[in-house]
Amino acid sequence: MPTDCISYKNSGYFSPLMNEYLAEKSNLQSLYNRFPTLENFEGQILEKQGNYNNANRATLVSVLEKQYSGIATSHLTQQNIEALKGSNTFTITTGHQLNLFSGPLYFLYKIISTINLTKELKAKYPAYNFVPIYWMATEDHDFAEINYFSFKGKKFRWNKESNGPVGRLSTEGLSELFEIYAQELGSSTNANTLKKLFSEAYLNHDNLADATRHLANSLFGNQGLVILDADNQDLKRSFIPYAKEELLQQTSHKAVLETTQKLKDYNIQVNPREINLFYIEDQLRERIVLENDVYKINNTKKEFSQEEILRLLENNPEMFSPNVIMRPLFQEVILPNLCYIGGGGEIAYWLELKNFFESVKVTFPMLLVRNSVLLATEKQVKKADKLELTWSDLFSKQADLINKVTKITSEFPIDLTTQKEKLRKQFETLFELARQTDKSFVGAVKAQEVKQTKGLENLEKRLLKAQKRKYSDTLERATDLQNELFPNKSLQERQVNFSEYYLENGPDLIPKLISSLHPLEQNFEIITL
């Protein structure tokens, strides 16, 4: 099988900003606290230990115990929740939207990266405890981003209206979608397991937050994963001082704008608003806008004076929801967190926030790019071997792959580089001769060199085109293989739902992933199933 290893940089799927962050370029070092290496966690532990308000631990544990009541909880998860009471316990956190039936594969990779990092840290720092946290994005209101998943090239969409926070959304109506999905699964043992998992999560729970918690707990509870829904009055009470400062001072807007200037040569991931908080109810999540000393709720008739909105914050903190700028701060205030694990886009917006964290005196976490994975079957690996393709070839653009396969397959060299080099040397002699005669002769020689070089290049293109026609069957097998591994010419992990692989691999799938992923390495993991 192909044995080459693909780095994140060479995969072609990471932005210039992420490639430079991963390379620890000096121009970005002011935008993060510590780069995520095992050794750097020692300093992060000590800093967080001195900065975190341990009074928040009791609230955190109390909320988790309530959220887990009535749920079949593994001994390891119970142990981790209990451990959070102690000042020597820290969290590693990932966050994700409440995608229907987990959405694309990278939902799994985020959580496994988080679980595996806690294991590595415990081995390195045995005096401390490390708890993996999945922060459910229950307050998001962009339902269109999460109301579907893909299975074997088909999209299963939940047709429902939603305007408020998705975590509070009723699961009513999902039984119809389940019936369609169940028919596609078939009747194998693994198919029945998936049906049971879906129905117990979505048909036996009243809202999307509880359904998603059940799903994640079923998949990862035996690994000690702790799942948190931060859409909670008690947790938000701990955040009141920071929400108050945001309403009165707009600190985040000023601090993040300063940082975006340092990132002006890159694509800015998010732009701050003057107030980075939403007003939230069951069927409403809208921006808070300050106009002429009046706090208005966007797209509604609701408005508050300064005194009224501060009183509302004190009495009902659950009615205030952080946006993409403030959510990371909320997380780091309520959790004894050391590191956030996310995709490239998430890490890009976190890099905008360090200046803001410093201004409100909260420790900025380490930022780790989650594991990325390409899953391949043994059959696909054998196809790659037969075609003499490396993983690097398969990660390349399809036009480049076609050219590479054509050149590999051709019984004679298609590349005319040798001929072009000989031509160049011949013209070197002619140029020397021309320089000894008339200057106008130099121009004539140059024109002739350009003409003949172009002629060779055209012959090379025509030769390549002719060979492509000749080996069209081989090229079709190569492109079919690439299309299988990169559906819609995109990363598999962003397109395919885990159930497609569970159907074939069953309960071995997740243990295989857990044993294969190494969160602190910067390689695109290629796993054969």
Short mmCIF file of C-alpha atoms in Angstrom, two decimals:
data_model
loop_
_atom_site.label_atom_id
_atom_site.label_comp_id
_atom_site.label_asym_id
_atom_site.label_seq_id
_atom_site.Cartn_x
_atom_site.Cartn_y
_atom_site.Cartn_z
CA MET A 1 0.00 0.00 0.00
CA PRO A 2 1.14 3.64 -0.38
CA THR A 3 3.39 4.48 2.55
CA ASP A 4 3.92 8.21 2.13
CA CYS A 5 2.67 10.52 4.89
CA ILE A 6 0.75 13.71 4.15
CA SER A 7 1.44 16.74 6.34
CA TYR A 8 -1.33 19.26 6.87
CA LYS A 9 0.67 21.75 4.80
CA ASN A 10 1.12 19.38 1.85
CA SER A 11 -2.48 18.18 1.87
CA GLY A 12 -3.56 21.32 0.03
CA TYR A 13 -6.61 21.71 2.26
CA PHE A 14 -5.28 24.15 4.87
CA SER A 15 -5.32 27.93 4.58
CA PRO A 16 -2.11 30.00 4.48
CA LEU A 17 -2.93 31.25 7.99
CA MET A 18 -3.18 27.71 9.37
CA ASN A 19 -0.03 26.58 7.58
CA GLU A 20 1.89 29.49 9.08
CA TYR A 21 0.39 28.91 12.54
CA LEU A 22 1.39 25.24 12.41
CA ALA A 23 4.89 26.29 11.32
CA GLU A 24 5.04 28.67 14.33
CA LYS A 25 5.86 31.66 12.13
CA SER A 26 7.13 34.56 14.21
CA ASN A 27 4.60 37.04 12.80
CA LEU A 28 1.76 35.09 14.46
CA GLN A 29 3.31 34.31 17.83
CA SER A 30 1.74 37.32 19.55
CA LEU A 31 -1.70 35.91 18.69
CA TYR A 32 -1.52 32.80 20.85
CA ASN A 33 -0.39 31.92 24.34
CA ARG A 34 1.65 28.72 23.95
CA PHE A 35 2.00 26.44 20.98
CA PRO A 36 0.50 22.99 21.74
CA THR A 37 3.39 20.71 22.59
CA LEU A 38 3.37 18.25 25.47
CA GLU A 39 6.11 20.20 27.24
CA ASN A 40 4.31 23.55 26.94
CA PHE A 41 1.33 22.28 28.92
CA GLU A 42 3.28 22.60 32.17
CA GLY A 43 3.32 26.40 31.90
CA GLN A 44 -0.32 26.44 30.81
CA ILE A 45 -1.37 24.37 33.83
CA LEU A 46 0.39 26.73 36.24
CA GLU A 47 -1.03 29.84 34.58
CA LYS A 48 -4.60 28.52 34.54
CA GLN A 49 -4.25 27.32 38.11
CA GLY A 50 -3.39 30.85 39.21
CA ASN A 51 -6.04 32.55 37.08
CA TYR A 52 -9.12 30.33 37.23
CA ASN A 53 -11.85 31.10 39.79
CA ASN A 54 -12.16 27.77 41.60
CA ALA A 55 -15.54 28.86 42.99
CA ASN A 56 -16.89 28.12 39.50
CA ARG A 57 -16.04 24.44 39.91
CA ALA A 58 -18.93 23.78 42.28
CA THR A 59 -21.38 25.40 39.86
CA LEU A 60 -19.93 23.47 36.92
CA VAL A 61 -20.18 20.12 38.70
CA SER A 62 -23.68 20.85 39.95
CA VAL A 63 -24.87 21.69 36.43
CA LEU A 64 -23.23 18.58 34.95
CA GLU A 65 -24.77 16.34 37.61
CA LYS A 66 -28.22 17.71 36.77
CA GLN A 67 -27.65 17.34 33.03
CA TYR A 68 -26.52 13.73 33.48
CA SER A 69 -29.33 12.74 35.83
CA GLY A 70 -31.38 9.96 34.29
CA ILE A 71 -28.68 9.21 31.72
CA ALA A 72 -26.78 5.92 31.62
CA THR A 73 -23.37 7.28 32.51
CA SER A 74 -20.12 5.35 32.37
CA HIS A 75 -17.99 5.01 35.49
CA LEU A 76 -15.21 6.97 33.78
CA THR A 77 -17.49 9.90 32.94
CA GLN A 78 -18.87 9.95 36.50
CA GLN A 79 -15.32 9.87 37.79
CA ASN A 80 -14.35 12.79 35.53
CA ILE A 81 -17.31 14.90 36.67
CA GLU A 82 -16.40 14.23 40.30
CA ALA A 83 -12.74 15.06 39.61
CA LEU A 84 -13.71 18.52 38.36
CA LYS A 85 -14.31 19.51 41.98
CA GLY A 86 -10.56 19.35 42.63
CA SER A 87 -8.15 22.20 41.88
CA ASN A 88 -5.73 19.75 40.23
CA THR A 89 -8.23 18.87 37.48
CA PHE A 90 -8.27 20.62 34.10
CA THR A 91 -10.23 20.26 30.91
CA ILE A 92 -9.43 19.86 27.24
CA THR A 93 -12.36 21.13 25.20
CA THR A 94 -13.79 20.86 21.74
CA GLY A 95 -17.03 22.41 20.56
CA HIS A 96 -19.36 21.46 17.76
CA GLN A 97 -22.77 22.24 16.35
CA LEU A 98 -25.71 19.94 16.98
CA ASN A 99 -25.55 18.43 13.49
CA LEU A 100 -28.25 15.87 12.78
CA PHE A 101 -26.93 12.37 13.59
CA SER A 102 -23.48 13.95 14.16
CA GLY A 103 -23.23 15.43 10.65
CA PRO A 104 -19.90 14.89 8.84
CA LEU A 105 -17.16 12.56 10.06
CA TYR A 106 -15.01 15.27 11.59
CA PHE A 107 -17.42 15.43 14.54
CA LEU A 108 -15.81 12.14 15.61
CA TYR A 109 -12.27 13.35 14.95
CA LYS A 110 -12.72 16.45 17.11
CA ILE A 111 -13.88 14.43 20.08
CA ILE A 112 -11.27 11.69 19.63
CA SER A 113 -8.51 14.32 19.42
CA THR A 114 -9.78 15.70 22.72
CA ILE A 115 -10.00 12.30 24.42
CA ASN A 116 -6.57 11.21 23.22
CA LEU A 117 -4.90 14.44 24.31
CA THR A 118 -6.19 13.98 27.88
CA LYS A 119 -4.61 10.52 27.89
CA GLU A 120 -1.26 11.87 26.72
CA LEU A 121 -1.36 14.63 29.33
CA LYS A 122 -2.17 12.21 32.16
CA ALA A 123 0.83 10.08 31.18
CA LYS A 124 3.08 13.17 31.12
CA TYR A 125 1.65 14.94 34.20
CA PRO A 126 0.28 12.21 36.53
CA ALA A 127 -0.22 14.63 39.45
CA TYR A 128 -3.08 16.27 37.54
CA ASN A 129 -6.37 15.07 36.09
CA PHE A 130 -7.51 15.93 32.57
CA VAL A 131 -11.14 15.75 31.47
CA PRO A 132 -12.29 15.72 27.82
CA ILE A 133 -15.20 18.13 27.27
CA TYR A 134 -17.58 18.29 24.34
CA TRP A 135 -19.18 21.74 24.42
CA MET A 136 -22.49 21.46 22.59
CA ALA A 137 -23.28 24.57 20.55
CA THR A 138 -26.86 24.56 21.79
CA GLU A 139 -27.33 28.32 21.45
CA ASP A 140 -26.56 28.54 17.74
CA HIS A 141 -29.58 29.52 15.70
CA ASP A 142 -28.46 28.72 12.15
CA PHE A 143 -30.58 25.59 11.77
CA ALA A 144 -29.93 25.32 8.02
CA GLU A 145 -26.28 24.47 8.77
CA ILE A 146 -27.13 21.42 10.86
CA ASN A 147 -30.46 19.97 9.71
CA TYR A 148 -29.07 17.26 7.44
CA PHE A 149 -26.46 14.54 7.02
CA SER A 150 -25.18 12.60 4.00
CA PHE A 151 -25.23 8.83 3.64
CA LYS A 152 -24.00 7.03 0.52
CA GLY A 153 -24.30 10.15 -1.57
CA LYS A 154 -27.85 10.95 -0.42
CA LYS A 155 -28.76 13.90 1.75
CA PHE A 156 -31.20 13.30 4.62
CA ARG A 157 -32.72 16.64 5.57
CA TRP A 158 -34.97 17.52 8.50
CA ASN A 159 -37.57 19.89 7.09
CA LYS A 160 -38.55 22.07 10.01
CA GLU A 161 -38.73 25.76 10.85
CA SER A 162 -36.46 27.11 13.58
CA ASN A 163 -35.65 30.67 14.63
CA GLY A 164 -34.37 30.22 18.16
CA PRO A 165 -31.47 28.33 19.75
CA VAL A 166 -31.23 24.90 18.15
CA GLY A 167 -30.64 23.09 21.43
CA ARG A 168 -34.17 23.92 22.57
CA LEU A 169 -35.71 22.78 19.27
CA SER A 170 -38.31 20.03 19.55
CA THR A 171 -37.39 16.73 17.86
CA GLU A 172 -40.99 16.32 16.72
CA GLY A 173 -41.14 15.28 13.08
CA LEU A 174 -37.93 13.27 12.99
CA SER A 175 -39.77 9.95 12.91
CA GLU A 176 -40.59 10.46 9.22
CA LEU A 177 -36.94 11.09 8.36
CA PHE A 178 -35.94 8.05 10.43
CA GLU A 179 -38.23 5.79 8.41
CA ILE A 180 -36.59 6.87 5.14
CA TYR A 181 -33.08 6.50 6.58
CA ALA A 182 -33.88 3.07 8.07
CA GLN A 183 -34.88 1.77 4.65
CA GLU A 184 -31.52 2.84 3.23
CA LEU A 185 -29.62 1.10 6.02
CA GLY A 186 -30.96 -2.37 5.34
CA SER A 187 -31.32 -5.09 7.96
CA SER A 188 -27.79 -6.18 8.91
CA THR A 189 -26.64 -6.32 12.55
CA ASN A 190 -24.74 -3.05 12.15
CA ALA A 191 -27.72 -1.45 10.42
CA ASN A 192 -29.96 -2.38 13.34
CA THR A 193 -27.45 -0.89 15.77
CA LEU A 194 -27.51 2.39 13.84
CA LYS A 195 -31.32 2.39 13.77
CA LYS A 196 -31.41 1.88 17.52
CA LEU A 197 -28.84 4.63 18.08
CA PHE A 198 -30.78 7.10 15.94
CA SER A 199 -34.19 6.26 17.40
CA GLU A 200 -33.02 6.31 21.03
CA ALA A 201 -31.31 9.66 20.51
CA TYR A 202 -33.85 11.52 18.40
CA LEU A 203 -37.18 9.77 18.88
CA ASN A 204 -36.88 9.26 22.65
CA HIS A 205 -35.74 12.80 23.54
CA ASP A 206 -37.78 15.97 23.38
CA ASN A 207 -35.18 18.47 22.17
CA LEU A 208 -32.06 18.53 20.03
CA ALA A 209 -29.68 19.19 22.93
CA ASP A 210 -30.79 16.07 24.83
CA ALA A 211 -30.75 14.03 21.62
CA THR A 212 -27.21 15.10 20.78
CA ARG A 213 -26.02 14.44 24.32
CA HIS A 214 -27.43 10.91 24.13
CA LEU A 215 -25.74 10.30 20.78
CA ALA A 216 -22.31 11.57 21.88
CA ASN A 217 -22.59 9.73 25.21
CA SER A 218 -23.48 6.49 23.40
CA LEU A 219 -20.45 6.82 21.12
CA PHE A 220 -17.87 8.11 23.61
CA GLY A 221 -19.17 7.70 27.16
CA ASN A 222 -16.92 4.69 27.75
CA GLN A 223 -13.94 7.00 27.06
CA GLY A 224 -14.95 9.37 29.87
CA LEU A 225 -16.21 12.15 27.63
CA VAL A 226 -18.12 14.87 29.52
CA ILE A 227 -20.79 16.66 27.48
CA LEU A 228 -21.79 20.18 28.49
CA ASP A 229 -24.79 22.29 27.54
CA ALA A 230 -23.83 25.82 28.60
CA ASP A 231 -27.28 27.25 27.83
CA ASN A 232 -27.86 27.36 31.56
CA GLN A 233 -28.81 30.03 34.08
CA ASP A 234 -26.30 28.96 36.74
CA LEU A 235 -23.36 28.89 34.33
CA LYS A 236 -24.32 32.23 32.87
CA ARG A 237 -24.51 33.75 36.31
CA SER A 238 -20.75 33.20 36.55
CA PHE A 239 -20.42 35.17 33.32
CA ILE A 240 -22.40 38.22 34.43
CA PRO A 241 -19.36 40.50 35.07
CA TYR A 242 -18.04 39.90 31.56
CA ALA A 243 -21.45 40.33 29.91
CA LYS A 244 -21.92 43.56 31.87
CA GLU A 245 -18.58 44.91 30.66
CA GLU A 246 -19.54 43.98 27.11
CA LEU A 247 -22.81 45.91 27.38
CA LEU A 248 -21.22 48.98 28.94
CA GLN A 249 -17.72 49.13 27.49
CA GLN A 250 -17.82 47.06 24.26
CA THR A 251 -14.35 45.77 25.20
CA SER A 252 -14.32 42.89 22.75
CA HIS A 253 -15.03 45.12 19.74
CA LYS A 254 -12.06 47.36 20.43
CA ALA A 255 -9.65 44.55 21.28
CA VAL A 256 -10.54 42.27 18.37
CA LEU A 257 -10.43 45.12 15.84
CA GLU A 258 -6.84 45.79 16.90
CA THR A 259 -5.95 42.16 16.30
CA THR A 260 -7.63 41.95 12.89
CA GLN A 261 -5.22 44.64 11.73
CA LYS A 262 -2.38 42.19 12.39
CA LEU A 263 -4.24 39.62 10.28
CA LYS A 264 -5.08 41.95 7.37
CA ASP A 265 -2.92 39.89 4.98
CA TYR A 266 -5.12 36.83 5.63
CA ASN A 267 -8.81 36.10 5.26
CA ILE A 268 -10.44 37.44 8.43
CA GLN A 269 -12.61 34.68 9.86
CA VAL A 270 -15.02 36.83 11.88
CA ASN A 271 -15.51 40.56 12.35
CA PRO A 272 -16.58 41.84 15.77
CA ARG A 273 -19.79 43.76 16.35
CA GLU A 274 -20.04 46.62 18.80
CA ILE A 275 -21.91 44.33 21.21
CA ASN A 276 -21.14 40.63 20.82
CA LEU A 277 -24.12 39.31 22.74
CA PHE A 278 -27.53 38.03 21.68
CA TYR A 279 -30.86 38.25 23.45
CA ILE A 280 -32.28 34.72 23.65
CA GLU A 281 -35.67 33.06 24.17
CA ASP A 282 -37.03 29.67 23.07
CA GLN A 283 -38.01 30.98 19.61
CA LEU A 284 -35.70 33.97 19.38
CA ARG A 285 -31.99 34.72 19.24
CA GLU A 286 -31.24 38.22 18.03
CA ARG A 287 -28.39 40.69 18.34
CA ILE A 288 -28.34 43.35 21.03
CA VAL A 289 -27.73 46.74 19.39
CA LEU A 290 -26.94 49.99 21.19
CA GLU A 291 -28.53 53.08 19.58
CA ASN A 292 -28.66 56.49 21.28
CA ASP A 293 -28.16 54.94 24.74
CA VAL A 294 -31.00 52.47 24.13
CA TYR A 295 -30.37 48.73 23.93
CA LYS A 296 -32.51 47.32 21.12
CA ILE A 297 -33.14 43.71 20.20
CA ASN A 298 -32.59 43.48 16.46
CA ASN A 299 -35.64 42.66 14.29
CA THR A 300 -38.00 43.05 17.26
CA LYS A 301 -39.72 45.92 19.10
CA LYS A 302 -37.96 45.05 22.35
CA GLU A 303 -35.75 47.77 23.82
CA PHE A 304 -34.18 48.54 27.19
CA SER A 305 -32.56 51.45 28.98
CA GLN A 306 -29.13 50.82 30.47
CA GLU A 307 -30.65 50.34 33.90
CA GLU A 308 -33.27 47.92 32.55
CA ILE A 309 -30.87 45.74 30.62
CA LEU A 310 -28.44 45.51 33.55
CA ARG A 311 -31.31 44.51 35.84
CA LEU A 312 -32.37 41.87 33.29
CA LEU A 313 -28.79 40.57 33.21
CA GLU A 314 -28.66 40.26 37.00
CA ASN A 315 -32.06 38.57 37.29
CA ASN A 316 -32.10 36.51 34.09
CA PRO A 317 -28.56 35.91 32.80
CA GLU A 318 -29.88 32.96 30.78
CA MET A 319 -31.49 35.52 28.42
CA PHE A 320 -28.05 36.64 27.21
CA SER A 321 -26.20 34.49 24.69
CA PRO A 322 -22.58 35.01 23.62
CA ASN A 323 -21.82 35.16 19.92
CA VAL A 324 -18.76 33.72 18.15
CA ILE A 325 -16.51 36.37 19.74
CA MET A 326 -17.79 36.06 23.31
CA ARG A 327 -18.46 32.31 23.43
CA PRO A 328 -14.76 31.41 23.79
CA LEU A 329 -14.51 33.75 26.78
CA PHE A 330 -17.63 32.23 28.35
CA GLN A 331 -16.05 28.80 27.93
CA GLU A 332 -12.75 29.79 29.52
CA VAL A 333 -14.45 31.54 32.44
CA ILE A 334 -16.58 28.56 33.46
CA LEU A 335 -14.13 25.75 32.64
CA PRO A 336 -10.67 25.08 34.10
CA ASN A 337 -9.60 24.70 30.49
CA LEU A 338 -6.09 24.35 29.09
CA CYS A 339 -6.61 23.82 25.38
CA TYR A 340 -9.27 24.24 22.72
CA ILE A 341 -9.32 21.75 19.84
CA GLY A 342 -10.98 22.83 16.60
CA GLY A 343 -10.80 22.85 12.85
CA GLY A 344 -8.75 25.32 10.86
CA GLY A 345 -11.58 27.84 10.58
CA GLU A 346 -12.19 27.78 14.33
CA ILE A 347 -8.53 28.19 15.22
CA ALA A 348 -8.38 31.10 12.77
CA TYR A 349 -11.04 33.03 14.70
CA TRP A 350 -9.54 32.09 18.07
CA LEU A 351 -6.31 33.79 16.87
CA GLU A 352 -8.29 37.04 16.78
CA LEU A 353 -9.09 36.84 20.50
CA LYS A 354 -5.89 36.82 22.57
CA ASN A 355 -5.75 40.59 22.93
CA PHE A 356 -9.37 40.55 24.14
CA PHE A 357 -8.64 37.83 26.71
CA GLU A 358 -5.71 39.84 28.04
CA SER A 359 -7.87 42.95 28.38
CA VAL A 360 -10.35 41.08 30.61
CA LYS A 361 -7.59 39.17 32.44
CA VAL A 362 -8.59 35.61 31.52
CA THR A 363 -5.99 33.02 30.56
CA PHE A 364 -5.95 32.35 26.83
CA PRO A 365 -6.01 28.59 26.10
CA MET A 366 -3.63 26.70 23.89
CA LEU A 367 -5.05 26.15 20.39
CA LEU A 368 -4.77 22.76 18.72
CA VAL A 369 -5.86 21.91 15.19
CA ARG A 370 -7.95 18.73 15.38
CA ASN A 371 -6.91 15.52 13.68
CA SER A 372 -7.83 15.20 10.01
CA VAL A 373 -8.41 11.73 8.59
CA LEU A 374 -8.85 9.96 5.28
CA LEU A 375 -10.54 6.58 5.61
CA ALA A 376 -9.74 4.04 2.91
CA THR A 377 -10.92 0.47 2.43
CA GLU A 378 -8.48 -2.32 1.66
CA LYS A 379 -10.01 -2.51 -1.81
CA GLN A 380 -9.24 1.18 -2.40
CA VAL A 381 -5.67 0.74 -1.16
CA LYS A 382 -5.15 -2.17 -3.59
CA LYS A 383 -6.47 0.00 -6.44
CA ALA A 384 -3.95 2.71 -5.54
CA ASP A 385 -1.15 0.13 -5.49
CA LYS A 386 -2.13 -1.25 -8.86
CA LEU A 387 -2.16 2.25 -10.35
CA GLU A 388 1.22 3.01 -8.67
CA LEU A 389 -0.28 6.01 -6.89
CA THR A 390 0.94 7.59 -3.68
CA TRP A 391 -1.35 9.32 -1.18
CA SER A 392 0.26 12.56 -2.30
CA ASP A 393 -0.98 11.85 -5.84
CA LEU A 394 -4.50 11.19 -4.58
CA PHE A 395 -4.53 14.43 -2.57
CA SER A 396 -3.49 16.44 -5.63
CA LYS A 397 -5.83 18.31 -7.98
CA GLN A 398 -7.53 15.97 -10.43
CA ALA A 399 -5.86 17.52 -13.48
CA ASP A 400 -2.45 16.90 -11.89
CA LEU A 401 -3.46 13.34 -11.01
CA ILE A 402 -4.47 12.65 -14.62
CA ASN A 403 -1.17 13.98 -15.93
CA LYS A 404 0.78 11.93 -13.39
CA VAL A 405 -1.04 8.67 -14.23
CA THR A 406 -0.63 9.28 -17.96
CA LYS A 407 3.12 9.74 -17.55
CA ILE A 408 3.39 6.66 -15.30
CA THR A 409 1.43 4.50 -17.74
CA SER A 410 2.99 5.67 -21.00
CA GLU A 411 5.49 3.23 -22.53
CA PHE A 412 7.77 6.13 -23.47
CA PRO A 413 8.65 9.46 -21.82
CA ILE A 414 6.11 12.22 -22.44
CA ASP A 415 8.18 14.85 -20.73
CA LEU A 416 10.37 16.68 -23.31
CA THR A 417 12.48 18.44 -20.68
CA THR A 418 15.66 16.77 -22.02
CA GLN A 419 14.97 18.06 -25.53
CA LYS A 420 14.19 21.54 -24.21
CA GLU A 421 17.45 21.59 -22.27
CA LYS A 422 19.41 20.57 -25.39
CA LEU A 423 17.67 23.32 -27.33
CA ARG A 424 18.55 25.85 -24.65
CA LYS A 425 22.23 24.91 -24.83
CA GLN A 426 22.21 25.17 -28.63
CA PHE A 427 20.83 28.67 -28.39
CA GLU A 428 23.43 29.62 -25.80
CA THR A 429 26.04 29.05 -28.54
CA LEU A 430 23.97 31.05 -31.04
CA PHE A 431 23.61 33.93 -28.55
CA GLU A 432 27.35 34.02 -28.05
CA LEU A 433 27.81 34.19 -31.82
CA ALA A 434 25.14 36.89 -32.14
CA ARG A 435 26.76 39.08 -29.49
CA GLN A 436 29.95 39.08 -31.58
CA THR A 437 28.13 40.33 -34.68
CA ASP A 438 25.17 42.68 -34.95
CA LYS A 439 22.86 43.52 -32.01
CA SER A 440 19.81 43.03 -34.21
CA PHE A 441 20.91 39.42 -34.69
CA VAL A 442 20.50 38.85 -30.91
CA GLY A 443 16.81 39.70 -31.20
CA ALA A 444 16.38 37.34 -34.12
CA VAL A 445 18.04 34.52 -32.18
CA LYS A 446 15.83 35.21 -29.14
CA ALA A 447 12.69 35.13 -31.29
CA GLN A 448 13.74 31.84 -32.82
CA GLU A 449 14.45 30.35 -29.36
CA VAL A 450 11.00 31.34 -28.13
CA LYS A 451 9.39 29.90 -31.26
CA GLN A 452 11.20 26.56 -31.09
CA THR A 453 10.72 26.20 -27.32
CA LYS A 454 7.02 26.90 -27.76
CA GLY A 455 6.94 24.33 -30.54
CA LEU A 456 8.38 21.69 -28.22
CA GLU A 457 5.89 22.64 -25.51
CA ASN A 458 3.01 22.28 -27.96
CA LEU A 459 4.31 18.89 -29.08
CA GLU A 460 4.54 17.86 -25.43
CA LYS A 461 0.91 18.90 -24.82
CA ARG A 462 -0.29 17.07 -27.95
CA LEU A 463 1.67 13.98 -26.97
CA LEU A 464 0.16 14.07 -23.47
CA LYS A 465 -3.31 14.52 -24.93
CA ALA A 466 -2.84 11.59 -27.30
CA GLN A 467 -1.65 9.35 -24.46
CA LYS A 468 -4.63 10.39 -22.34
CA ARG A 469 -6.91 9.13 -25.08
CA LYS A 470 -4.94 5.93 -25.35
CA TYR A 471 -5.05 5.22 -21.61
CA SER A 472 -8.54 6.58 -20.91
CA ASP A 473 -9.59 3.39 -19.08
CA THR A 474 -6.67 3.63 -16.65
CA LEU A 475 -7.29 7.33 -16.11
CA GLU A 476 -10.95 6.66 -15.40
CA ARG A 477 -10.01 4.12 -12.71
CA ALA A 478 -7.66 6.66 -11.11
CA THR A 479 -10.21 9.48 -11.11
CA ASP A 480 -12.96 7.16 -9.89
CA LEU A 481 -10.74 6.19 -6.96
CA GLN A 482 -9.99 9.82 -6.15
CA ASN A 483 -13.69 10.68 -6.36
CA GLU A 484 -14.50 7.86 -3.95
CA LEU A 485 -11.95 9.15 -1.44
CA PHE A 486 -12.75 12.83 -1.99
CA PRO A 487 -16.51 13.04 -2.63
CA ASN A 488 -17.57 16.20 -4.45
CA LYS A 489 -13.84 16.96 -4.80
CA SER A 490 -13.79 17.82 -1.11
CA LEU A 491 -12.44 16.23 2.05
CA GLN A 492 -14.27 13.02 2.94
CA GLU A 493 -14.46 14.15 6.58
CA ARG A 494 -16.58 17.14 5.56
CA GLN A 495 -19.01 15.17 3.41
CA VAL A 496 -19.70 11.71 4.81
CA ASN A 497 -21.56 10.64 7.95
CA PHE A 498 -19.95 8.11 10.29
CA SER A 499 -22.86 5.68 9.78
CA GLU A 500 -21.63 4.88 6.27
CA TYR A 501 -18.46 3.39 7.77
CA TYR A 502 -20.16 1.95 10.83
CA LEU A 503 -22.41 -0.04 8.53
CA GLU A 504 -19.34 -1.90 7.22
CA ASN A 505 -17.09 -1.88 10.31
CA GLY A 506 -19.53 -1.89 13.21
CA PRO A 507 -18.32 -1.38 16.79
CA ASP A 508 -14.68 -1.70 15.67
CA LEU A 509 -14.82 1.69 13.94
CA ILE A 510 -14.40 4.07 16.87
CA PRO A 511 -11.77 1.99 18.75
CA LYS A 512 -9.79 1.86 15.47
CA LEU A 513 -9.95 5.64 15.18
CA ILE A 514 -9.02 6.15 18.82
CA SER A 515 -5.97 3.90 18.50
CA SER A 516 -4.84 5.62 15.28
CA LEU A 517 -5.15 9.34 15.99
CA HIS A 518 -2.31 11.36 17.51
CA PRO A 519 -3.53 14.87 18.33
CA LEU A 520 -0.15 16.58 18.66
CA GLU A 521 1.15 15.39 15.30
CA GLN A 522 0.60 17.54 12.21
CA ASN A 523 -0.06 14.75 9.74
CA PHE A 524 -3.21 13.96 7.83
CA GLU A 525 -3.97 10.50 9.18
CA ILE A 526 -4.75 7.85 6.55
CA ILE A 527 -6.52 4.88 8.08
CA THR A 528 -7.27 1.63 6.29
CA LEU A 529 -10.47 -0.09 7.36
#
